Amino acid sequence: MNKVVANAEEAIKGIHDGMTLMLGGFGLCGIPENCISAMVNSGVTNLTCISNNAGVDDFGLGLLLQKKQIKKMISSYVGENDEFERQMLSGELEVDLIPQGSLAARCHAAGAGIPAFFTPAGYGTEVAEGKEVRYFNGKPHILEHAFHADFAIVKAWKGDRFGNLVFKGTARNFNPAMAMAGKITIAEVEEIVEPGELDPNFIHTPGVFIQRIFQGKDYEKRIEQRTVRPKA
Amino acid sequence: MNKVVANAEEAIKGIHDGMTLMLGGFGLCGIPENCISAMVNSGVTNLTCISNNAGVDDFGLGLLLQKKQIKKMISSYVGENDEFERQMLSGELEVDLIPQGSLAARCHAAGAGIPAFFTPAGYGTEVAEGKEVRYFNGKPHILEHAFHADFAIVKAWKGDRFGNLVFKGTARNFNPAMAMAGKITIAEVEEIVEPGELDPNFIHTPGVFIQRIFQGKDYEKRIEQRTVRPKA
Amino acid sequence: MLDKTGIAKRIAKELQDGWYVNLGIGIPTLVANYVPDGLNVEFQSENGILGMGAFPFEGEEDADMINAGKQTVTINPGGSIFDSVTSFAMIRGGHVQLTVLGAMEVSDTGDIANWKIPGKMVKGMGGAMDLVASADNIIVAMMHTNKRGKSKLLRQCSLPLTGVKCVRRVVTNLAVLDITPNGFKLIERAPGVSVEDIQNATEGRLIVEGDIPEMS
Amino acid sequence: MLDKTGIAKRIAKELQDGWYVNLGIGIPTLVANYVPDGLNVEFQSENGILGMGAFPFEGEEDADMINAGKQTVTINPGGSIFDSVTSFAMIRGGHVQLTVLGAMEVSDTGDIANWKIPGKMVKGMGGAMDLVASADNIIVAMMHTNKRGKSKLLRQCSLPLTGVKCVRRVVTNLAVLDITPNGFKLIERAPGVSVEDIQNATEGRLIVEGDIPEMS
């Protein structure tokens, strides 16, 4: 099992115009910075991106939005991005807003072979429009379907050449669920280690879900809200 | 947060005749030995037990079967137990057999607030009788409902007094999913450690799912099929 | 009348020992600062933390350790980190005992709107729809009126809903009110606020029964 | 004619580099012993292992480290351990490229029965129903006839089904056969076995086109 590719350019091979992508991350935390840069350079366009957020104006998915490479965003929260708002209000960009828990569960469901499930989230709101409603224990639920993606792109802390991944802190977020859901899943990691170095009992994402892995470089890891307290 | 109770007798308080229990484990691996013994002693009866297997004649859930404390088993595989077979064929014991993946997913769904989901497993078989069938991408699926339990009883390797759990090897199996699904979840562990000793990044079951925890004793950990190769 | 801190302090009195609590962005976040002494309460952040702690010391902030408001945070001993699927399993599965969140509007039947102003603002619902649809114990923390002085406690919400019949209690700068089958039931007045002040600021049905105590 | 080892060796030739493979109990388990040199194949055990390794050395067996057959096993470097939910997510989600399992009966439309003999034996389906309903590549490893000499390759299964229209290929002591819309298509004969032998032992529709090679 050797899934290692040289770099982000190699990793994104086969991502074509019009494809559907999943991208891990919450805000700017745990996003695949290297692959996003490589896609900005590749010029691939008309993308549908499933990602919890849309980056900020000049970082994360905002970089692809700036270049108008994204046709449609499927997200739960898209504040913090003026260019995004401009494109959305002008109609240049399609946007599907999805409750965050449903977004996570719909990605996971795709990876887990569950085509649809009932959830209470969104009942009685715009989100429920056109969706089947059913009561369980007297409580209304709506039927949500799995999301599928041509490529899923995730960012992990460490990985081995079998594709086993370990995430650090809250950079985990959507990455494990999306890793399961790509027809092809690309993992970029801060450090590639030898098989066996990661304790098999504490692997967050088993390698079976990963098709390509590479060691990224120059991670900026920008912080959106730097909140601190003074040292005592 | 202090969820520690003194022992198995304390932990099982409130488990009454006729209740539905989930019990973690795969075969005899990762089963809550201490709680099972305590229930044998308590004499609680008419139980519905959701557990992947039913133990062997003289260990695991087999101990409760011997004493006829179980009214109904919900399992995926029940070989390896003559007393079980006898009670089942004589009609003393009700048995619901569930595909293993559906069993795991139905426990998890209960804990995750998902009342029902579609799965391909069991379509066209006895398992699908009376269940809704729906096609997704041209493939038939059946609707399966979440399993709920009055108590879930799991066995972990280490835990802290907040209820955070870490499992060892394949003793993990059904334990994390069932831990999420009990109205009250009891965890028995081989070792209780101080909060903070378990790396927060590598906790298998967050404490939020656990209501009671205790350090078990005298684990037998019986092996069903001891397979070895000679030392070179 | 309460300021934002006062609202947070009042909500903190609702906390009970052993609870897991999810705090939304804004006023709700402040609640964490006023946990009564001796109570063990764990804060959940839906991006994947239980046992969220204080902000990090200057220079110790970690880009890989943020809360749902994208602020750098720490984790307390006994805390845990998990992925988004597990986080919302906790929420949807009813394992979180209290959710506190802000709102633009609340109706007297417990509907809430807080994610969208058509044609003006669409930031998205984030985790709010999952939270309000799942938990039994939803407290809204907000100002009683908006910047133009209009009531935010309405007969019916005018904005797109986040959830229906889900709010249990509302704590504002003027009052504490519970949602009942017949509307907002006034429970407490903020210091120096009269029942008439509250009536004037409440567009939805208001139930005033007996003497309404002032918050202590 | 092949013995059980021979069946396993033949199935091992189906393996491809980079595949994840789930092997059922019995003959399928033996396949792991005959992985062709130079191929990287990882074995999944549905109780929660990827990268299942050899049996442990005597004295090193660990009760917390078993496979789906409850045998003590080891894990290879690069392997991983996970819970039952994740294990069946892998299986149901189509992440496992090959499943090999035993059967009591297979029909010529690809139905399989292997979990129950009404009134006689009910051990349960374990993970078999999830496996056969999910994977595209299901190979059945079994004897061509049962102990009483009756064909196990049938027009229709008589026993309760494990899955419908799911088997892709059957490897028996007599032959390799693929399921096609028109029945079992004979692909290879076991050494020393004639087409007539296979015809006599096959109750379901058998398609014989051209010369049928003997296994090499």
Tab-separated table of N, CA and C in Angstrom, chain C residues 127-183:
chain	number	residue	atom	x	y	z
C	127	GLY	N	-24.777	25.554	13.309
C	127	GLY	CA	-25.341	24.415	14.042
C	127	GLY	C	-26.663	24.714	14.716
C	128	ALA	N	-27.191	25.934	14.516
C	128	ALA	CA	-28.361	26.344	15.303
C	128	ALA	C	-29.595	25.487	15.043
C	129	MET	N	-29.811	25.094	13.801
C	129	MET	CA	-31.019	24.296	13.513
C	129	MET	C	-30.957	22.921	14.160
C	130	ASP	N	-29.769	22.328	14.184
C	130	ASP	CA	-29.611	21.043	14.859
C	130	ASP	C	-29.827	21.221	16.356
C	131	LEU	N	-29.259	22.279	16.900
C	131	LEU	CA	-29.368	22.512	18.345
C	131	LEU	C	-30.819	22.702	18.768
C	132	VAL	N	-31.542	23.591	18.088
C	132	VAL	CA	-32.901	23.882	18.559
C	132	VAL	C	-33.875	22.737	18.285
C	133	ALA	N	-33.590	21.934	17.261
C	133	ALA	CA	-34.503	20.832	16.945
C	133	ALA	C	-34.296	19.641	17.877
C	134	SER	N	-33.190	19.634	18.587
C	134	SER	CA	-32.804	18.417	19.307
C	134	SER	C	-32.972	18.518	20.807
C	135	ALA	N	-32.634	19.665	21.376
C	135	ALA	CA	-32.581	19.771	22.828
C	135	ALA	C	-33.952	20.138	23.375
C	136	ASP	N	-34.216	19.722	24.617
C	136	ASP	CA	-35.468	20.085	25.279
C	136	ASP	C	-35.344	21.430	25.967
C	137	ASN	N	-34.123	21.796	26.267
C	137	ASN	CA	-33.888	22.933	27.140
C	137	ASN	C	-33.150	24.035	26.379
C	138	ILE	N	-33.934	24.852	25.677
C	138	ILE	CA	-33.357	25.913	24.858
C	138	ILE	C	-33.667	27.248	25.525
C	139	ILE	N	-32.630	27.971	25.875
C	139	ILE	CA	-32.813	29.309	26.426
C	139	ILE	C	-32.279	30.316	25.413
C	140	VAL	N	-33.100	31.318	25.119
C	140	VAL	CA	-32.651	32.382	24.223
C	140	VAL	C	-32.169	33.572	25.060
C	141	ALA	N	-31.011	34.075	24.698
C	141	ALA	CA	-30.444	35.263	25.337
C	141	ALA	C	-30.419	36.370	24.299
C	142	MET	N	-31.139	37.460	24.565
C	142	MET	CA	-31.163	38.539	23.568
C	142	MET	C	-31.706	39.824	24.194
C	143	MET	N	-31.543	40.920	23.460
C	143	MET	CA	-32.181	42.162	23.860
C	143	MET	C	-33.691	42.031	23.592
C	144	HIS	N	-34.490	42.715	24.400
C	144	HIS	CA	-35.947	42.591	24.263
C	144	HIS	C	-36.441	43.238	22.964
C	145	THR	N	-35.734	44.310	22.555
C	145	THR	CA	-36.129	45.027	21.331
C	145	THR	C	-34.914	45.167	20.428
C	146	ASN	N	-35.161	45.411	19.153
C	146	ASN	CA	-34.027	45.581	18.238
C	146	ASN	C	-33.544	47.037	18.221
C	147	LYS	N	-32.583	47.306	17.367
C	147	LYS	CA	-31.962	48.651	17.393
C	147	LYS	C	-32.941	49.765	17.058
C	148	ARG	N	-34.009	49.415	16.363
C	148	ARG	CA	-35.015	50.425	16.033
C	148	ARG	C	-36.150	50.435	17.061
C	149	GLY	N	-35.926	49.741	18.175
C	149	GLY	CA	-36.902	49.767	19.264
C	149	GLY	C	-38.066	48.820	19.088
C	150	LYS	N	-38.038	48.004	18.040
C	150	LYS	CA	-39.156	47.084	17.816
C	150	LYS	C	-38.993	45.813	18.641
C	151	SER	N	-40.106	45.292	19.102
C	151	SER	CA	-40.074	44.078	19.924
C	151	SER	C	-39.520	42.898	19.135
C	152	LYS	N	-38.719	42.100	19.825
C	152	LYS	CA	-38.225	40.848	19.245
C	152	LYS	C	-39.012	39.653	19.786
C	153	LEU	N	-39.959	39.920	20.688
C	153	LEU	CA	-40.824	38.857	21.227
C	153	LEU	C	-42.190	39.026	20.563
C	154	LEU	N	-42.458	38.175	19.604
C	154	LEU	CA	-43.555	38.425	18.670
C	154	LEU	C	-44.662	37.375	18.774
C	155	ARG	N	-45.809	37.761	18.202
C	155	ARG	CA	-46.895	36.792	18.046
C	155	ARG	C	-46.443	35.709	17.063
C	156	GLN	N	-45.841	36.149	15.970
C	156	GLN	CA	-45.277	35.222	14.973
C	156	GLN	C	-43.969	35.791	14.455
C	157	CYS	N	-43.024	34.951	14.162
C	157	CYS	CA	-41.772	35.449	13.597
C	157	CYS	C	-42.019	35.925	12.174
C	158	SER	N	-41.344	37.009	11.790
C	158	SER	CA	-41.459	37.495	10.411
C	158	SER	C	-40.296	37.000	9.559
C	159	LEU	N	-39.214	36.641	10.200
C	159	LEU	CA	-38.024	36.187	9.470
C	159	LEU	C	-38.074	34.666	9.285
C	160	PRO	N	-37.269	34.160	8.337
C	160	PRO	CA	-37.214	32.695	8.152
C	160	PRO	C	-36.828	31.999	9.455
C	161	LEU	N	-37.538	30.937	9.751
C	161	LEU	CA	-37.358	30.257	11.037
C	161	LEU	C	-36.071	29.443	11.109
C	162	THR	N	-35.580	29.314	12.338
C	162	THR	CA	-34.489	28.390	12.641
C	162	THR	C	-35.065	27.099	13.216
C	163	GLY	N	-36.171	27.256	13.954
C	163	GLY	CA	-36.825	26.079	14.522
C	163	GLY	C	-38.212	26.451	15.003
C	164	VAL	N	-39.078	25.442	15.118
C	164	VAL	CA	-40.452	25.694	15.557
C	164	VAL	C	-40.707	25.100	16.926
C	165	LYS	N	-41.457	25.836	17.740
C	165	LYS	CA	-41.900	25.362	19.065
C	165	LYS	C	-40.754	24.711	19.841
C	166	CYS	N	-39.664	25.408	19.942
C	166	CYS	CA	-38.494	24.787	20.567
C	166	CYS	C	-37.941	25.577	21.745
C	167	VAL	N	-38.197	26.886	21.790
C	167	VAL	CA	-37.624	27.693	22.871
C	167	VAL	C	-38.387	27.408	24.160
C	168	ARG	N	-37.650	27.262	25.263
C	168	ARG	CA	-38.296	27.030	26.558
C	168	ARG	C	-38.371	28.326	27.363
C	169	ARG	N	-37.321	29.121	27.304
C	169	ARG	CA	-37.239	30.324	28.141
C	169	ARG	C	-36.483	31.405	27.373
C	170	VAL	N	-36.852	32.645	27.637
C	170	VAL	CA	-36.155	33.783	27.031
C	170	VAL	C	-35.665	34.691	28.154
C	171	VAL	N	-34.405	35.041	28.097
C	171	VAL	CA	-33.851	35.996	29.060
C	171	VAL	C	-33.376	37.218	28.285
C	172	THR	N	-33.992	38.369	28.589
C	172	THR	CA	-33.657	39.604	27.877
C	172	THR	C	-33.135	40.642	28.862
C	173	ASN	N	-32.839	41.814	28.350
C	173	ASN	CA	-32.416	42.915	29.219
C	173	ASN	C	-33.547	43.380	30.148
C	174	LEU	N	-34.790	43.013	29.804
C	174	LEU	CA	-35.928	43.462	30.602
C	174	LEU	C	-36.549	42.389	31.491
C	175	ALA	N	-36.439	41.115	31.081
C	175	ALA	CA	-37.254	40.113	31.773
C	175	ALA	C	-36.786	38.681	31.514
C	176	VAL	N	-37.324	37.799	32.350
C	176	VAL	CA	-37.237	36.358	32.104
C	176	VAL	C	-38.650	35.889	31.785
C	177	LEU	N	-38.808	35.181	30.666
C	177	LEU	CA	-40.145	34.750	30.252
C	177	LEU	C	-40.085	33.291	29.804
C	178	ASP	N	-41.102	32.530	30.152
C	178	ASP	CA	-41.198	31.144	29.680
C	178	ASP	C	-42.228	31.043	28.567
C	179	ILE	N	-41.977	30.137	27.646
C	179	ILE	CA	-42.962	29.876	26.596
C	179	ILE	C	-44.000	28.914	27.164
C	180	THR	N	-45.269	29.296	27.066
C	180	THR	CA	-46.365	28.418	27.507
C	180	THR	C	-47.352	28.289	26.350
C	181	PRO	N	-48.283	27.370	26.464
C	181	PRO	CA	-49.272	27.212	25.376
C	181	PRO	C	-50.023	28.514	25.078
C	182	ASN	N	-50.072	29.426	26.052
C	182	ASN	CA	-50.810	30.672	25.844
C	182	ASN	C	-49.922	31.896	25.633
C	183	GLY	N	-48.649	31.687	25.431
C	183	GLY	CA	-47.777	32.806	25.146
C	183	GLY	C	-46.626	32.943	26.128
